[in-house]
mmCIF file of C-alpha atoms in Angstrom:
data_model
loop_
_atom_site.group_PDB
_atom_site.id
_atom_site.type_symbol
_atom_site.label_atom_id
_atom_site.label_comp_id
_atom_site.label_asym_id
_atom_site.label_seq_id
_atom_site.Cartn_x
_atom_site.Cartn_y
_atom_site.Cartn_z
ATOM 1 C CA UNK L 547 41.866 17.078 -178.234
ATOM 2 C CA UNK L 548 43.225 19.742 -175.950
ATOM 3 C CA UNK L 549 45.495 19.097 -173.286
ATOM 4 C CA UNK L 550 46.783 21.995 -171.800
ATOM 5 C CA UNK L 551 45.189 25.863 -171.386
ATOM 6 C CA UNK L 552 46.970 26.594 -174.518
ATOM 7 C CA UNK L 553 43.485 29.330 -175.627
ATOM 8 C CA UNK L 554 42.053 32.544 -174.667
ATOM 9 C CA UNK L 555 39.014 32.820 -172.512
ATOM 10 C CA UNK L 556 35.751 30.660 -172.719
ATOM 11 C CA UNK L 557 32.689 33.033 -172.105
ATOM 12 C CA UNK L 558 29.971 31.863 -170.250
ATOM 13 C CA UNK L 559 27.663 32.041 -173.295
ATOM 14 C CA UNK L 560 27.361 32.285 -176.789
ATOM 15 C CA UNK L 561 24.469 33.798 -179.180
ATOM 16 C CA UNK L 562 24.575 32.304 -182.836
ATOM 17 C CA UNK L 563 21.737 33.936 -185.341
ATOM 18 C CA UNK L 564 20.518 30.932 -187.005
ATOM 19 C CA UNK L 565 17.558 31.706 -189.666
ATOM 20 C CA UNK L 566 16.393 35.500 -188.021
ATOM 21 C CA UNK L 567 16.454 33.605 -184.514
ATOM 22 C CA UNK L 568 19.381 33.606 -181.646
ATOM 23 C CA UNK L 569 19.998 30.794 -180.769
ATOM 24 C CA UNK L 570 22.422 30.680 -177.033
ATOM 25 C CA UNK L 571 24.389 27.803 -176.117
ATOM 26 C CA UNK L 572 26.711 27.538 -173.177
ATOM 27 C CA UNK L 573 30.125 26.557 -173.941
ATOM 28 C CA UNK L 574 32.791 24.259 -171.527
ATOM 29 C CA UNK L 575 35.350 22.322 -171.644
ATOM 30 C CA UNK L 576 33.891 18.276 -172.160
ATOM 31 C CA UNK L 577 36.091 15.800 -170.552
ATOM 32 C CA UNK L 578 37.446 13.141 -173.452
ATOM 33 C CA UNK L 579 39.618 10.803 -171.367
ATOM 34 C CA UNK L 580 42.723 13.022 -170.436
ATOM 35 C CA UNK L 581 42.277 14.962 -173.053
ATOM 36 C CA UNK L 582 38.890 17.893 -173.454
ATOM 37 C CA UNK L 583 37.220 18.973 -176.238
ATOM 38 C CA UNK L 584 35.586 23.005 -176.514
ATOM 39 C CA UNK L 585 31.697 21.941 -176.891
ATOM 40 C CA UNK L 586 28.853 24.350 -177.177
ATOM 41 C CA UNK L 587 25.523 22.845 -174.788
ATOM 42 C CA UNK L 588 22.259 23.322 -175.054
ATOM 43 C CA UNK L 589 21.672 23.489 -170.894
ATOM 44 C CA UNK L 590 23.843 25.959 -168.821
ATOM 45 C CA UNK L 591 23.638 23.227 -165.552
ATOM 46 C CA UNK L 592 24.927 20.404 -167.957
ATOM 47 C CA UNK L 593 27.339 22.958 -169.321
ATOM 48 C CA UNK L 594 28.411 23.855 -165.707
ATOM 49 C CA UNK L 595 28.722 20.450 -164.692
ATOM 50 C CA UNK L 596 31.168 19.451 -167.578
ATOM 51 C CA UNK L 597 32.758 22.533 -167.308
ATOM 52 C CA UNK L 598 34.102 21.478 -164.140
ATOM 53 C CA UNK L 599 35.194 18.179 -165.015
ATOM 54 C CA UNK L 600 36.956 19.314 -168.189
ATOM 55 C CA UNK L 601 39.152 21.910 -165.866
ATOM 56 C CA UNK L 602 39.693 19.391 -163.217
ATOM 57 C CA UNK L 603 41.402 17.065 -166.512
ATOM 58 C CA UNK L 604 43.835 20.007 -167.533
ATOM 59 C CA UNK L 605 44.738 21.045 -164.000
ATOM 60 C CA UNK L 606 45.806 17.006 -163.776
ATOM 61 C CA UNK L 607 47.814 17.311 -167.018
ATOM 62 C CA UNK L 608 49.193 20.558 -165.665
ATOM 63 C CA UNK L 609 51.300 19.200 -162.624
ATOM 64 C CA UNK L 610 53.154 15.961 -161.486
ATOM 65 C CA UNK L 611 51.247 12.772 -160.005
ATOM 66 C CA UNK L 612 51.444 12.663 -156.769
ATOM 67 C CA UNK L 613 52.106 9.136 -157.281
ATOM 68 C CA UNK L 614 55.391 8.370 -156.018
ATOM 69 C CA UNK L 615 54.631 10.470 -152.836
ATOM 70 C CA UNK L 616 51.572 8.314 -151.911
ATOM 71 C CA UNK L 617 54.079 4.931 -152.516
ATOM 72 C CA UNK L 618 56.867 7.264 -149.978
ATOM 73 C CA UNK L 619 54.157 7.861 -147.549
ATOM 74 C CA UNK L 620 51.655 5.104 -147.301
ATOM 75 C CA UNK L 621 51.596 2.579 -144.979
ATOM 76 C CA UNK L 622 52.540 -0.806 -146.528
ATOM 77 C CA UNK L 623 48.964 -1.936 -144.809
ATOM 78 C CA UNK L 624 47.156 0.614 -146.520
ATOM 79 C CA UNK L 625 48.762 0.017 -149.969
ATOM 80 C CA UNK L 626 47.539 -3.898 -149.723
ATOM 81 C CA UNK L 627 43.328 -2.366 -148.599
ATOM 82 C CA UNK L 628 43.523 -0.496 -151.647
ATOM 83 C CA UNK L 629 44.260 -4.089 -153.599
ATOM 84 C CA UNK L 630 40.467 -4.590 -152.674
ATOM 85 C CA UNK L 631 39.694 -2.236 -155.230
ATOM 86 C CA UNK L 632 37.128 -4.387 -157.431
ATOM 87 C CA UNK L 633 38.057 -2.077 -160.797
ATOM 88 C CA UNK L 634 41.081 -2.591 -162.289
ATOM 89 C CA UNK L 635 44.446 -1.454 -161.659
ATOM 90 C CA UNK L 636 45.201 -0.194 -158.099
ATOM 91 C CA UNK L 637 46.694 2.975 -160.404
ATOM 92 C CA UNK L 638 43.219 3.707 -161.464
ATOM 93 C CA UNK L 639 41.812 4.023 -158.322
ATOM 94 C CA UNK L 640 44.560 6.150 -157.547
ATOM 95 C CA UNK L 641 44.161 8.043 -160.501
ATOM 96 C CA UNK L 642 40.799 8.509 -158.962
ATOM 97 C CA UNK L 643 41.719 9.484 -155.784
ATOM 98 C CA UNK L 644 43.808 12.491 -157.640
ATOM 99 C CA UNK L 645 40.716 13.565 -159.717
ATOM 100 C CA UNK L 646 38.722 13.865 -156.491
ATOM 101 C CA UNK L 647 41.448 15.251 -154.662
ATOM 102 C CA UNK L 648 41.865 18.088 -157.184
ATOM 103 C CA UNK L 649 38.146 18.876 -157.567
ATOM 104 C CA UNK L 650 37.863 19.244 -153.722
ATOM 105 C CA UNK L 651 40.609 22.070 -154.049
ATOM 106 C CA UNK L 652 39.113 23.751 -156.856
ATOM 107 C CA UNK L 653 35.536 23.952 -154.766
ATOM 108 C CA UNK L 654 37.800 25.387 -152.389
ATOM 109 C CA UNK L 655 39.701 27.661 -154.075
ATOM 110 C CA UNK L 656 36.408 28.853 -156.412
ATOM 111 C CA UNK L 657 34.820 29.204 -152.940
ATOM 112 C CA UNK L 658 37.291 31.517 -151.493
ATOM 113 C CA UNK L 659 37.744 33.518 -154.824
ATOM 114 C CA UNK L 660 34.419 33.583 -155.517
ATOM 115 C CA UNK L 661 35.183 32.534 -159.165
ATOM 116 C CA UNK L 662 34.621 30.612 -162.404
ATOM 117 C CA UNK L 663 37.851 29.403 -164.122
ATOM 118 C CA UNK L 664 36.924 30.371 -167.211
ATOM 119 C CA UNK L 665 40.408 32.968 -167.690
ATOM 120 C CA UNK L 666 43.628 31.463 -168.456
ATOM 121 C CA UNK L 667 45.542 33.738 -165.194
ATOM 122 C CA UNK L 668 42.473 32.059 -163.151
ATOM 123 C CA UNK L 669 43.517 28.796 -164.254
ATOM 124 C CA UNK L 670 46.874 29.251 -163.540
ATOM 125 C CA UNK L 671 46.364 30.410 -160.014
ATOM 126 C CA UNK L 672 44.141 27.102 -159.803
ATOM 127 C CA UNK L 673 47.012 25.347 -160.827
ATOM 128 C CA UNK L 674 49.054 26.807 -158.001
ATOM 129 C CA UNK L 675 46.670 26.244 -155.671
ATOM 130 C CA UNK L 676 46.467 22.414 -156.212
ATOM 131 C CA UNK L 677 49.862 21.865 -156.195
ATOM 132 C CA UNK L 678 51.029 23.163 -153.409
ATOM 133 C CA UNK L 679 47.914 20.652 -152.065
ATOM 134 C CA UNK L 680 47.354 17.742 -153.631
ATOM 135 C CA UNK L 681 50.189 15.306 -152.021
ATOM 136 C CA UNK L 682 48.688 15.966 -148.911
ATOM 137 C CA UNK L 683 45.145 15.660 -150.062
ATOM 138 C CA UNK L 684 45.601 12.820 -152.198
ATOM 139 C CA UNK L 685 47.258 10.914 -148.934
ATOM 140 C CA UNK L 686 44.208 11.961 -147.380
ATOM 141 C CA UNK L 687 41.312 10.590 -149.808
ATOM 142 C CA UNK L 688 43.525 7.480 -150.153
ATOM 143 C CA UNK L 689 43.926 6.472 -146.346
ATOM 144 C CA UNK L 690 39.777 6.770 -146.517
ATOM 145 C CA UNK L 691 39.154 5.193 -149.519
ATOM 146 C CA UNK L 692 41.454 2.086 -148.017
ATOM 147 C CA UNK L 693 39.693 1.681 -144.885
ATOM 148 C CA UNK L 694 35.990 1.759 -146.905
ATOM 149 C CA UNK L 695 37.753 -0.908 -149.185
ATOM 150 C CA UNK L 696 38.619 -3.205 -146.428
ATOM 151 C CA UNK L 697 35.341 -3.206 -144.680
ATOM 152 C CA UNK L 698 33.767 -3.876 -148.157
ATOM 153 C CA UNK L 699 35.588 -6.786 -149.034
ATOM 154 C CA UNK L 700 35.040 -8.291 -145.266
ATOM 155 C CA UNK L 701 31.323 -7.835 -146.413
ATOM 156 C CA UNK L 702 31.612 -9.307 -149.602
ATOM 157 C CA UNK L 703 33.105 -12.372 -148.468
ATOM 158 C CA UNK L 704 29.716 -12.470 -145.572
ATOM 159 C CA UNK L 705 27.733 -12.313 -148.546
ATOM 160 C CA UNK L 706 29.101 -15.285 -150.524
ATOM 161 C CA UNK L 707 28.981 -19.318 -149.512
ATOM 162 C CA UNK L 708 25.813 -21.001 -148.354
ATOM 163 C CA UNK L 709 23.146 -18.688 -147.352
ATOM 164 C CA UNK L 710 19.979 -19.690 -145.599
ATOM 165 C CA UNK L 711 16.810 -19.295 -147.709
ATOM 166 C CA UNK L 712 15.599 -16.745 -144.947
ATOM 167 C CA UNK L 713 18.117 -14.376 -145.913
ATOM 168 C CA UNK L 714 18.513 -15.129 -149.583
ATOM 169 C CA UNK L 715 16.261 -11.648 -150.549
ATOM 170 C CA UNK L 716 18.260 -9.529 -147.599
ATOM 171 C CA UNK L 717 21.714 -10.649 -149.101
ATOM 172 C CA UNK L 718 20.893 -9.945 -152.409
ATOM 173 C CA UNK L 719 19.338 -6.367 -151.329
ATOM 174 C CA UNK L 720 22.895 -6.420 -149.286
ATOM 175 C CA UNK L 721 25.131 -6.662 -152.544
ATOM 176 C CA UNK L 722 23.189 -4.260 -154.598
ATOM 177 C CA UNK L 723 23.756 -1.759 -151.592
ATOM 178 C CA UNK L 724 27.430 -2.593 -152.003
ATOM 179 C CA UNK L 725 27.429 -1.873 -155.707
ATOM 180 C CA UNK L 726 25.729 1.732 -154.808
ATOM 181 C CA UNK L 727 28.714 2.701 -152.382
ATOM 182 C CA UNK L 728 31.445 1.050 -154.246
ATOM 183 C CA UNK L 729 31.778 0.879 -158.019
ATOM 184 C CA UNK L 730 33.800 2.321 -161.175
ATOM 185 C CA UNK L 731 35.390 5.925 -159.961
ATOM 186 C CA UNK L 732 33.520 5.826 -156.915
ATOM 187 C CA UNK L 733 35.830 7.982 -155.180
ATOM 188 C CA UNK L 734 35.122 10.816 -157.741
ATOM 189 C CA UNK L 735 31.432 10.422 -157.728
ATOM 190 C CA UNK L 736 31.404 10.255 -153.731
ATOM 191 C CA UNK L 737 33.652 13.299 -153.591
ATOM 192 C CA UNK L 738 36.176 13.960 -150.797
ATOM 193 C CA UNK L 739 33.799 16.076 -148.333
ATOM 194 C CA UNK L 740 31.348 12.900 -148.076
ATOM 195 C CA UNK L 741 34.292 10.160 -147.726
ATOM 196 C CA UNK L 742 33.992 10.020 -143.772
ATOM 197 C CA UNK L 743 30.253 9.312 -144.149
ATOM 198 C CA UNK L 744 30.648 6.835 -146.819
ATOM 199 C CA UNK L 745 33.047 4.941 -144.562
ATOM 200 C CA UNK L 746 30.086 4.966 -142.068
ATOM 201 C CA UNK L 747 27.496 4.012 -144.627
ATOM 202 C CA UNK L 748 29.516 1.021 -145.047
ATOM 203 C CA UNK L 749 30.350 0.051 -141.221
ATOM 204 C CA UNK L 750 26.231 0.548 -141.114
ATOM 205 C CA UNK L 751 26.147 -2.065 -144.112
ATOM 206 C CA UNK L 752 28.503 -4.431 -141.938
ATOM 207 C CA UNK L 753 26.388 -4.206 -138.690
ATOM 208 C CA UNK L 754 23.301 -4.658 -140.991
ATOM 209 C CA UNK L 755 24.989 -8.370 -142.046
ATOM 210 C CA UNK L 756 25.974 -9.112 -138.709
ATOM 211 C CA UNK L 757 21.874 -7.950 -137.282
ATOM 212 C CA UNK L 758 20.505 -10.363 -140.408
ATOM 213 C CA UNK L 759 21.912 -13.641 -139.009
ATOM 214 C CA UNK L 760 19.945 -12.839 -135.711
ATOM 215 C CA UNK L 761 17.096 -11.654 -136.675
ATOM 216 C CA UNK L 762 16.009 -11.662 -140.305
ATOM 217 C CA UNK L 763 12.406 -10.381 -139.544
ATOM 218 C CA UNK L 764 13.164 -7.307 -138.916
ATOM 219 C CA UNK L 765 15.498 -6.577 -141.222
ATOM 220 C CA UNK L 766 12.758 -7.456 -143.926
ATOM 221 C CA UNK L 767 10.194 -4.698 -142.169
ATOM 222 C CA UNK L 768 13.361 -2.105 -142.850
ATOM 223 C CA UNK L 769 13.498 -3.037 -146.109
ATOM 224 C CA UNK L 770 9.724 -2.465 -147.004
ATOM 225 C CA UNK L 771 10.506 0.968 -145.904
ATOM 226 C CA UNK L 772 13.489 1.223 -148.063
ATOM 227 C CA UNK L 773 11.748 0.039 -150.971
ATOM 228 C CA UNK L 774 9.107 2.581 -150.352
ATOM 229 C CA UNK L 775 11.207 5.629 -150.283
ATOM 230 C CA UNK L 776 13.646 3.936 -153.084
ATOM 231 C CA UNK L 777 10.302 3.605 -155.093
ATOM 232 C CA UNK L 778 9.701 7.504 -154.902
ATOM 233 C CA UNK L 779 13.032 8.315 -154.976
ATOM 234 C CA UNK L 780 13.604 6.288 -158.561
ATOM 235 C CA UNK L 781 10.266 7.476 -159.844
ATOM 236 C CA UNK L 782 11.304 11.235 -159.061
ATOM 237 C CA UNK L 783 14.686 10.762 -161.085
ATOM 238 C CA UNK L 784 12.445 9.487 -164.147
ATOM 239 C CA UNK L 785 10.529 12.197 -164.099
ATOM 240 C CA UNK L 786 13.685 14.574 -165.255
ATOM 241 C CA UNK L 787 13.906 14.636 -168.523
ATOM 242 C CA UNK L 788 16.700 12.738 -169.778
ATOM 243 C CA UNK L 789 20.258 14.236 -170.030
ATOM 244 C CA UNK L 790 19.413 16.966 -167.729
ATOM 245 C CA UNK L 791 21.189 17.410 -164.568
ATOM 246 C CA UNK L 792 19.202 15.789 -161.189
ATOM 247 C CA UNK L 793 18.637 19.204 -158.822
ATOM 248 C CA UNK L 794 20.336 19.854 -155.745
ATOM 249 C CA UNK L 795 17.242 18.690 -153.695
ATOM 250 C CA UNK L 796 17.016 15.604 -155.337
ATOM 251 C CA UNK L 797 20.734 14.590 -155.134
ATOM 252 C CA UNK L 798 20.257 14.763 -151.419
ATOM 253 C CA UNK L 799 17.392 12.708 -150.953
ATOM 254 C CA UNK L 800 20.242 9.930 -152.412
ATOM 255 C CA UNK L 801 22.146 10.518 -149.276
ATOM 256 C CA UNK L 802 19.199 11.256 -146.956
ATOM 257 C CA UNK L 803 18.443 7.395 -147.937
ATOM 258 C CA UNK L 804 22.329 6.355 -146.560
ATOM 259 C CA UNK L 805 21.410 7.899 -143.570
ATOM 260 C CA UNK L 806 18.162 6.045 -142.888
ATOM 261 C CA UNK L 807 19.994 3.138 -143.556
ATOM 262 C CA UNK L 808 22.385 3.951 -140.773
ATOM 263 C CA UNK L 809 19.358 4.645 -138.195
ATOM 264 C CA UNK L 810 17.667 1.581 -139.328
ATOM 265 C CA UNK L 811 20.157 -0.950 -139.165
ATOM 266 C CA UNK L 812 23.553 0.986 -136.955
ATOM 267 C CA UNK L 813 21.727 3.326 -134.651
ATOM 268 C CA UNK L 814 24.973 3.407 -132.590
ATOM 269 C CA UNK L 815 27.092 4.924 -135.267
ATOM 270 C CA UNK L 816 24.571 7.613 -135.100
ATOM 271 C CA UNK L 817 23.042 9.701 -138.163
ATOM 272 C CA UNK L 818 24.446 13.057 -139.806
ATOM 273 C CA UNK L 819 20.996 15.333 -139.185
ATOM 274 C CA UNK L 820 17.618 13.781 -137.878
ATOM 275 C CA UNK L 821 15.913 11.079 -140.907
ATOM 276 C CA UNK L 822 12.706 9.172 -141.162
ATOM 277 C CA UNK L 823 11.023 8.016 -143.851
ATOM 278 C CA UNK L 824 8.272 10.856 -143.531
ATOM 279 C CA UNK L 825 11.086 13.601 -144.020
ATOM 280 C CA UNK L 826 12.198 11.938 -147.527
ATOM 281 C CA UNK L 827 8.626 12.033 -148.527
ATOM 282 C CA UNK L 828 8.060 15.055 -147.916
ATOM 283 C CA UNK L 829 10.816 16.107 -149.441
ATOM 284 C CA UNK L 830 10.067 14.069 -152.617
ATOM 285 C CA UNK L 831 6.869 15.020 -152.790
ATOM 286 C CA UNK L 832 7.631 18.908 -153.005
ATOM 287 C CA UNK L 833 10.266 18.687 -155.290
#
């Protein structure tokens, strides 16, 4: 139940003799709503990983919301997209906004430091950092996340009424590849450095409605080769044992998939690095 950096430093590690044996765990700060908790894990990635989260929730407690300055500077057209926000209260996605917006300048700031926040003067200097940030940032990440919003509900409302048996399976496929891009702290999960491409994953998911009503054919031969590389890419992810964190490699192939979307169905928008189906394979089947 902490809220603020209120304790000495966390080490990286920490060796227990239990019964003539050492036993090392790796502690970090656990996120427990807006509150963290000190927790001793078993796997230094999984300790790394909520590390990070648990610092991003008392560098949040640490300074004011940028709140009000997002309701001085936002356009009143981009305060009504983020009303298509599916989850809850417009606040929460906010809120989300400012958790993504203050883990992008803590990758920076760790980047340019070269540093763990593990020390309370580091965290402090963290602190600085992100404030003298976040407004701007936050204003950012929410302008993006508004016009992603928008183009998701216009394809959400394509996807509902009478649809022709012929493109039944597509729009269901459709709405489930809505749910991937869009869903409960999305913005977080997405993180601010991929926001520009997930606004182009989801103009590529609009084209891919508007291609359907023409021809329906081929957008069933794409989706055999989606559901082959989904297939792979699912069966990989099972193969982790469960609880520990997915490798880099593997995390990628996730967006490597958005991007063969994009060449399959919204050429024109054009892809971040060359994709085929082959390349994900490959990649899957080395990992």
């Amino acid at each position: 139940n902490i809220e603020q950096w209120d304790f000495e430093s966390l080490p990286e590690t920490f060796v227990q003799k239990v019964g003539g044996f050492e036993v090392q765990a790796f502690p970090a700060l656990v996120q427990k709503g807006d509150k963290v908790d000190i927790a001793l894990i078993e796997e230094a990635d999984k300790a790394q990983v909520l590390h990070k989260q648990g610092v991003n929730v008392l560098i949040k407690n640490a300074m004011p919301s940028p709140l009000n300055y997002l309701q001085s500077k936002l356009p009143n057209k981009a305060k009504l997209g983020l009303y298509f926000n599916p989850f809850g209260k417009v606040t929460d996605l906010i809120d989300d906004c400012i958790l993504a917006g203050i883990a992008d300048l803590v990758r920076q700031f760790t980047l340019e430091h070269a540093c763990d926040i593990r020390e309370p003067v580091i965290f402090e200097q963290v602190c600085d950092y992100v404030r003298e940030h976040i407004n701007a940032t936050v204003l950012d990440i929410t302008a993006k996340v508004e016009q992603g919003l928008t183009c998701a509900n216009r394809i959400q409302k394509s996807t509902k009424g009478n649809i022709p048996l012929t493109m039944l399976e597509a729009v269901g496929h459709i709405k489930s590849h809505l749910d991937s891009l869009v869903f409960k702290h999305f913005v977080f999960a997405t993180t601010r450095i991929r926001l520009d491409d997930w606004n182009r994953y989801l103009k590529a998911l609009e084209r891919r409605v508007e291609k359907l009503k023409i021809d329906p054919i081929k957008d069933r031969t794409h989706q055999i080769q989606l559901d082959k590389v989904m297939f792979l890419y699912n069966k990989k992810q099972q193969s982790i044992q469960h609880g520990d964190v997915l490798p880099d490699n593997i995390l990628e192939v996730r967006w490597m998939i958005e991007e063969l979307r994009v060449s399959f169905f919204a050429q024109q928008l054009g892809t971040a690095y060359p994709i085929s189906v082959k390349r994900i394979e490959q990649i899957l089947n080395t990992a």
